[in-house]
mmCIF file of C-alpha atoms in Angstrom:
data_model
loop_
_atom_site.group_PDB
_atom_site.id
_atom_site.type_symbol
_atom_site.label_atom_id
_atom_site.label_comp_id
_atom_site.label_asym_id
_atom_site.label_seq_id
_atom_site.Cartn_x
_atom_site.Cartn_y
_atom_site.Cartn_z
ATOM 1 C CA UNK A 2 81.536 97.761 109.847
ATOM 2 C CA UNK A 3 81.731 101.500 109.823
ATOM 3 C CA UNK A 4 82.494 103.762 106.887
ATOM 4 C CA UNK A 5 82.966 107.486 106.437
ATOM 5 C CA UNK A 6 82.285 109.669 103.430
ATOM 6 C CA UNK A 7 83.703 113.151 103.106
ATOM 7 C CA UNK A 8 81.757 114.655 100.286
ATOM 8 C CA UNK A 9 84.249 117.329 99.241
ATOM 9 C CA UNK A 10 87.867 116.554 98.403
ATOM 10 C CA UNK A 11 88.785 120.256 98.165
ATOM 11 C CA UNK A 12 87.160 123.355 99.618
ATOM 12 C CA UNK A 13 88.542 126.804 98.734
ATOM 13 C CA UNK A 14 87.281 129.681 100.851
ATOM 14 C CA UNK A 15 88.213 133.320 101.331
ATOM 15 C CA UNK A 16 89.754 134.488 104.575
ATOM 16 C CA UNK A 17 87.206 135.493 107.246
ATOM 17 C CA UNK A 18 84.413 133.658 105.410
ATOM 18 C CA UNK A 19 82.526 130.780 107.072
ATOM 19 C CA UNK A 20 83.203 127.196 106.092
ATOM 20 C CA UNK A 21 81.498 123.826 106.425
ATOM 21 C CA UNK A 22 83.254 120.528 105.769
ATOM 22 C CA UNK A 23 80.830 117.680 105.311
ATOM 23 C CA UNK A 24 81.056 114.205 106.780
ATOM 24 C CA UNK A 25 78.574 111.336 106.638
ATOM 25 C CA UNK A 26 79.039 107.983 108.282
ATOM 26 C CA UNK A 27 77.555 104.532 108.072
ATOM 27 C CA UNK A 28 77.311 102.156 111.007
ATOM 28 C CA UNK A 29 74.989 99.531 112.390
ATOM 29 C CA UNK A 30 76.010 100.317 115.971
ATOM 30 C CA UNK A 31 76.449 103.409 118.115
ATOM 31 C CA UNK A 32 79.553 105.342 117.247
ATOM 32 C CA UNK A 33 82.056 107.900 118.391
ATOM 33 C CA UNK A 34 82.951 110.571 115.839
ATOM 34 C CA UNK A 35 86.128 112.587 115.412
ATOM 35 C CA UNK A 36 87.610 115.353 113.308
ATOM 36 C CA UNK A 37 91.372 115.513 112.827
ATOM 37 C CA UNK A 38 93.511 118.178 111.141
ATOM 38 C CA UNK A 39 96.760 117.535 109.322
ATOM 39 C CA UNK A 40 99.253 120.266 108.431
ATOM 40 C CA UNK A 41 101.775 119.533 105.644
ATOM 41 C CA UNK A 42 104.145 116.688 106.422
ATOM 42 C CA UNK A 43 102.861 116.276 109.945
ATOM 43 C CA UNK A 44 100.800 113.741 111.821
ATOM 44 C CA UNK A 45 97.132 114.187 112.632
ATOM 45 C CA UNK A 46 95.923 116.350 115.492
ATOM 46 C CA UNK A 47 92.539 115.947 117.132
ATOM 47 C CA UNK A 48 90.197 118.910 116.543
ATOM 48 C CA UNK A 49 87.139 117.643 118.367
ATOM 49 C CA UNK A 50 85.167 114.536 119.183
ATOM 50 C CA UNK A 51 81.607 113.458 119.832
ATOM 51 C CA UNK A 52 81.119 110.735 122.407
ATOM 52 C CA UNK A 53 77.660 111.384 123.841
ATOM 53 C CA UNK A 54 75.458 114.146 125.223
ATOM 54 C CA UNK A 55 75.139 117.491 123.492
ATOM 55 C CA UNK A 56 75.113 117.114 119.740
ATOM 56 C CA UNK A 57 77.036 120.361 119.244
ATOM 57 C CA UNK A 58 80.696 119.849 119.964
ATOM 58 C CA UNK A 59 83.263 122.615 120.241
ATOM 59 C CA UNK A 60 86.905 121.991 119.480
ATOM 60 C CA UNK A 61 90.201 123.791 119.167
ATOM 61 C CA UNK A 62 90.935 126.722 116.858
ATOM 62 C CA UNK A 63 87.300 127.874 116.831
ATOM 63 C CA UNK A 64 85.922 124.801 115.084
ATOM 64 C CA UNK A 65 82.677 123.093 116.007
ATOM 65 C CA UNK A 66 80.704 120.140 114.698
ATOM 66 C CA UNK A 67 77.157 118.923 115.028
ATOM 67 C CA UNK A 68 76.154 115.304 115.336
ATOM 68 C CA UNK A 69 72.937 114.513 113.480
ATOM 69 C CA UNK A 70 71.886 110.929 114.084
ATOM 70 C CA UNK A 71 68.920 110.970 111.716
ATOM 71 C CA UNK A 72 71.079 112.189 108.842
ATOM 72 C CA UNK A 73 74.149 110.230 109.999
ATOM 73 C CA UNK A 74 76.237 113.346 109.627
ATOM 74 C CA UNK A 75 78.948 115.120 111.581
ATOM 75 C CA UNK A 76 79.723 118.316 109.668
ATOM 76 C CA UNK A 77 82.565 120.573 110.735
ATOM 77 C CA UNK A 78 82.080 124.337 110.785
ATOM 78 C CA UNK A 79 83.955 127.530 111.505
ATOM 79 C CA UNK A 80 82.302 130.979 111.326
ATOM 80 C CA UNK A 81 85.436 132.802 110.149
ATOM 81 C CA UNK A 82 88.515 131.094 108.764
ATOM 82 C CA UNK A 83 92.131 132.227 108.825
ATOM 83 C CA UNK A 84 95.013 131.560 106.483
ATOM 84 C CA UNK A 85 96.460 129.282 109.146
ATOM 85 C CA UNK A 86 93.435 126.965 108.829
ATOM 86 C CA UNK A 87 94.722 125.772 105.466
ATOM 87 C CA UNK A 88 95.208 122.043 105.986
ATOM 88 C CA UNK A 89 93.738 118.593 105.370
ATOM 89 C CA UNK A 90 90.790 117.626 107.533
ATOM 90 C CA UNK A 91 89.760 114.064 108.273
ATOM 91 C CA UNK A 92 86.536 112.736 109.716
ATOM 92 C CA UNK A 93 86.745 109.428 111.583
ATOM 93 C CA UNK A 94 84.425 106.974 113.300
ATOM 94 C CA UNK A 95 84.822 104.170 115.808
ATOM 95 C CA UNK A 96 82.383 101.903 117.573
ATOM 96 C CA UNK A 97 81.639 102.277 121.277
ATOM 97 C CA UNK A 98 83.456 99.106 122.227
ATOM 98 C CA UNK A 99 86.670 100.410 120.678
ATOM 99 C CA UNK A 100 87.372 96.982 119.289
ATOM 100 C CA UNK A 101 88.011 98.197 115.791
ATOM 101 C CA UNK A 102 90.487 100.847 114.696
ATOM 102 C CA UNK A 103 89.352 104.282 113.695
ATOM 103 C CA UNK A 104 87.972 104.389 110.183
ATOM 104 C CA UNK A 105 88.851 107.564 108.325
ATOM 105 C CA UNK A 106 87.309 109.428 105.445
ATOM 106 C CA UNK A 107 89.465 110.359 102.476
ATOM 107 C CA UNK A 108 89.991 113.871 103.729
ATOM 108 C CA UNK A 109 89.035 117.382 102.665
ATOM 109 C CA UNK A 110 91.671 119.869 101.644
ATOM 110 C CA UNK A 111 90.724 123.301 102.987
ATOM 111 C CA UNK A 112 92.474 126.159 101.205
ATOM 112 C CA UNK A 113 92.000 129.625 102.685
ATOM 113 C CA UNK A 114 92.558 132.417 100.182
ATOM 114 C CA UNK A 115 93.732 135.858 101.254
ATOM 115 C CA UNK B 15 101.624 112.154 129.484
ATOM 116 C CA UNK B 16 101.488 109.817 126.547
ATOM 117 C CA UNK B 17 103.740 110.547 123.586
ATOM 118 C CA UNK B 18 104.452 108.705 120.389
ATOM 119 C CA UNK B 19 107.715 108.882 118.484
ATOM 120 C CA UNK B 20 108.204 107.928 114.875
ATOM 121 C CA UNK B 21 111.365 108.010 112.780
ATOM 122 C CA UNK B 22 112.862 108.796 110.396
ATOM 123 C CA UNK B 23 110.881 111.810 109.224
ATOM 124 C CA UNK B 24 111.900 111.404 105.598
ATOM 125 C CA UNK B 25 113.446 108.555 103.668
ATOM 126 C CA UNK B 26 114.483 108.037 100.065
ATOM 127 C CA UNK B 27 115.163 104.440 99.144
ATOM 128 C CA UNK B 28 115.890 102.659 95.842
ATOM 129 C CA UNK B 29 113.565 99.995 94.513
ATOM 130 C CA UNK B 30 114.467 96.593 95.904
ATOM 131 C CA UNK B 31 116.090 97.908 99.063
ATOM 132 C CA UNK B 32 114.872 96.955 102.566
ATOM 133 C CA UNK B 33 112.843 99.186 104.871
ATOM 134 C CA UNK B 34 112.537 99.613 108.604
ATOM 135 C CA UNK B 35 110.378 102.296 110.218
ATOM 136 C CA UNK B 36 110.184 102.467 113.981
ATOM 137 C CA UNK B 37 107.507 103.743 116.328
ATOM 138 C CA UNK B 38 107.673 103.911 120.109
ATOM 139 C CA UNK B 39 105.141 105.015 122.684
ATOM 140 C CA UNK B 40 105.786 106.511 126.105
ATOM 141 C CA UNK B 41 103.528 107.003 129.100
ATOM 142 C CA UNK B 42 101.268 104.018 128.663
ATOM 143 C CA UNK B 43 101.438 100.251 128.805
ATOM 144 C CA UNK B 44 99.932 97.583 126.571
ATOM 145 C CA UNK B 45 98.751 100.067 123.961
ATOM 146 C CA UNK B 46 96.989 99.151 120.746
ATOM 147 C CA UNK B 47 99.330 100.267 117.961
ATOM 148 C CA UNK B 48 98.589 100.932 114.309
ATOM 149 C CA UNK B 49 100.388 101.648 111.049
ATOM 150 C CA UNK B 50 98.542 103.729 108.461
ATOM 151 C CA UNK B 51 99.637 104.755 104.994
ATOM 152 C CA UNK B 52 98.456 107.957 103.413
ATOM 153 C CA UNK B 53 98.489 108.375 99.658
ATOM 154 C CA UNK B 54 97.365 111.562 97.960
ATOM 155 C CA UNK B 55 93.590 111.707 97.652
ATOM 156 C CA UNK B 56 93.078 108.355 99.302
ATOM 157 C CA UNK B 57 92.906 109.193 102.970
ATOM 158 C CA UNK B 58 94.407 106.918 105.576
ATOM 159 C CA UNK B 59 94.683 103.232 104.817
ATOM 160 C CA UNK B 60 95.107 100.923 107.785
ATOM 161 C CA UNK B 61 98.028 98.557 107.166
ATOM 162 C CA UNK B 62 98.626 96.717 110.442
ATOM 163 C CA UNK B 63 97.500 96.788 114.024
ATOM 164 C CA UNK B 64 98.757 95.111 117.161
ATOM 165 C CA UNK B 65 97.015 94.545 120.477
ATOM 166 C CA UNK B 66 100.096 93.105 122.196
ATOM 167 C CA UNK B 67 103.657 91.821 121.916
ATOM 168 C CA UNK B 68 104.025 89.489 118.957
ATOM 169 C CA UNK B 69 100.383 89.992 117.894
ATOM 170 C CA UNK B 70 100.023 91.469 114.424
ATOM 171 C CA UNK B 71 96.933 91.779 112.269
ATOM 172 C CA UNK B 72 97.206 92.724 108.628
ATOM 173 C CA UNK B 73 94.423 94.632 106.946
ATOM 174 C CA UNK B 74 95.577 94.455 103.346
ATOM 175 C CA UNK B 75 97.888 92.139 101.372
ATOM 176 C CA UNK B 76 101.041 93.984 100.475
ATOM 177 C CA UNK B 77 104.789 94.094 100.285
ATOM 178 C CA UNK B 78 105.109 95.145 103.908
ATOM 179 C CA UNK B 79 105.255 93.432 107.286
ATOM 180 C CA UNK B 80 105.059 94.569 110.888
ATOM 181 C CA UNK B 81 106.501 93.374 114.154
ATOM 182 C CA UNK B 82 106.056 94.217 117.811
ATOM 183 C CA UNK B 83 109.133 93.054 119.661
ATOM 184 C CA UNK B 84 108.370 95.064 122.815
ATOM 185 C CA UNK B 85 105.212 96.378 124.462
ATOM 186 C CA UNK B 86 105.719 99.948 123.310
ATOM 187 C CA UNK B 87 107.577 99.373 120.042
ATOM 188 C CA UNK B 88 106.042 98.806 116.624
ATOM 189 C CA UNK B 89 108.137 98.309 113.484
ATOM 190 C CA UNK B 90 107.128 98.439 109.837
ATOM 191 C CA UNK B 91 109.398 96.570 107.436
ATOM 192 C CA UNK B 92 109.905 95.440 103.901
ATOM 193 C CA UNK B 93 112.498 93.121 102.404
ATOM 194 C CA UNK B 94 112.285 94.693 98.934
ATOM 195 C CA UNK B 95 110.620 98.027 98.333
ATOM 196 C CA UNK B 96 108.424 98.699 95.326
ATOM 197 C CA UNK B 97 107.708 102.061 93.715
ATOM 198 C CA UNK B 98 104.124 101.704 94.905
ATOM 199 C CA UNK B 99 105.320 101.679 98.524
ATOM 200 C CA UNK B 100 105.966 105.410 98.335
ATOM 201 C CA UNK B 101 103.762 107.422 100.633
ATOM 202 C CA UNK B 102 103.358 108.992 104.027
ATOM 203 C CA UNK B 103 103.378 106.446 106.856
ATOM 204 C CA UNK B 104 101.792 107.197 110.192
ATOM 205 C CA UNK B 105 102.026 105.287 113.440
ATOM 206 C CA UNK B 106 99.155 105.673 115.881
ATOM 207 C CA UNK B 107 98.232 104.680 119.390
ATOM 208 C CA UNK B 108 94.537 104.353 120.098
ATOM 209 C CA UNK B 109 93.175 104.780 123.595
ATOM 210 C CA UNK B 110 90.155 102.924 124.885
ATOM 211 C CA UNK B 111 89.466 104.863 128.020
ATOM 212 C CA UNK B 112 86.453 106.823 129.070
ATOM 213 C CA UNK B 113 87.051 109.122 126.133
ATOM 214 C CA UNK B 114 86.372 106.408 123.668
ATOM 215 C CA UNK B 115 88.692 105.164 120.963
ATOM 216 C CA UNK B 116 90.775 108.238 120.169
ATOM 217 C CA UNK B 117 93.951 108.067 118.102
ATOM 218 C CA UNK B 118 97.249 109.779 118.830
ATOM 219 C CA UNK B 119 99.600 110.027 115.859
ATOM 220 C CA UNK B 120 103.311 110.217 115.330
ATOM 221 C CA UNK B 121 104.728 112.902 113.081
ATOM 222 C CA UNK B 122 104.892 110.556 110.109
ATOM 223 C CA UNK B 123 107.549 109.286 107.712
ATOM 224 C CA UNK B 124 107.634 110.468 104.117
ATOM 225 C CA UNK B 125 108.952 107.506 102.099
ATOM 226 C CA UNK B 126 109.976 107.989 98.499
ATOM 227 C CA UNK B 127 111.005 104.902 96.553
ATOM 228 C CA UNK B 128 113.097 105.746 93.503
#
């Protein structure tokens, strides 16, 4: 079974500063990895996903993530954040067969400070 | 294109009252459907999933039940709500195509049991 650990529950950062949201996963099989963003009282929206190929994945809103198999990590980064990036971010994992539902981390609350 | 509808958006119910949340999907057939609950600081907890009409799998014992009366309809119910049932409920459809198992979420229902 897969599991996901998001190491930081809250990350405050000043506007235009860089940010990294950390995600580590555990799985005995090959996985797909996802980052979702949730704005207040809304559903989750896909930011980016890693399926195969290049380990650096670019997503929407200027975010990118890097898959590191040896460290079982999939950290999310943005070089310069905006106030509008304030939201909850979730890392998720599924197996290649897609036979099990997505497993989510507990989320990281990103607060961008003006 | 595939869309997922979830209603109502907000709901305030007294303890002991019944519950019915509805989720419908458009633009696909025979989807895998999921109900998640989100509590503050706890991420997304998978409650139920369904791979077809009348097929329901429960992930955790609880005061809730789910039904799938039609291919693209998934209902979350309770006969008697508890205070602990309060939370943000999300319906999701998970694809298993070439893109891997990616989840598409409804806008969520904020349930407050008083």
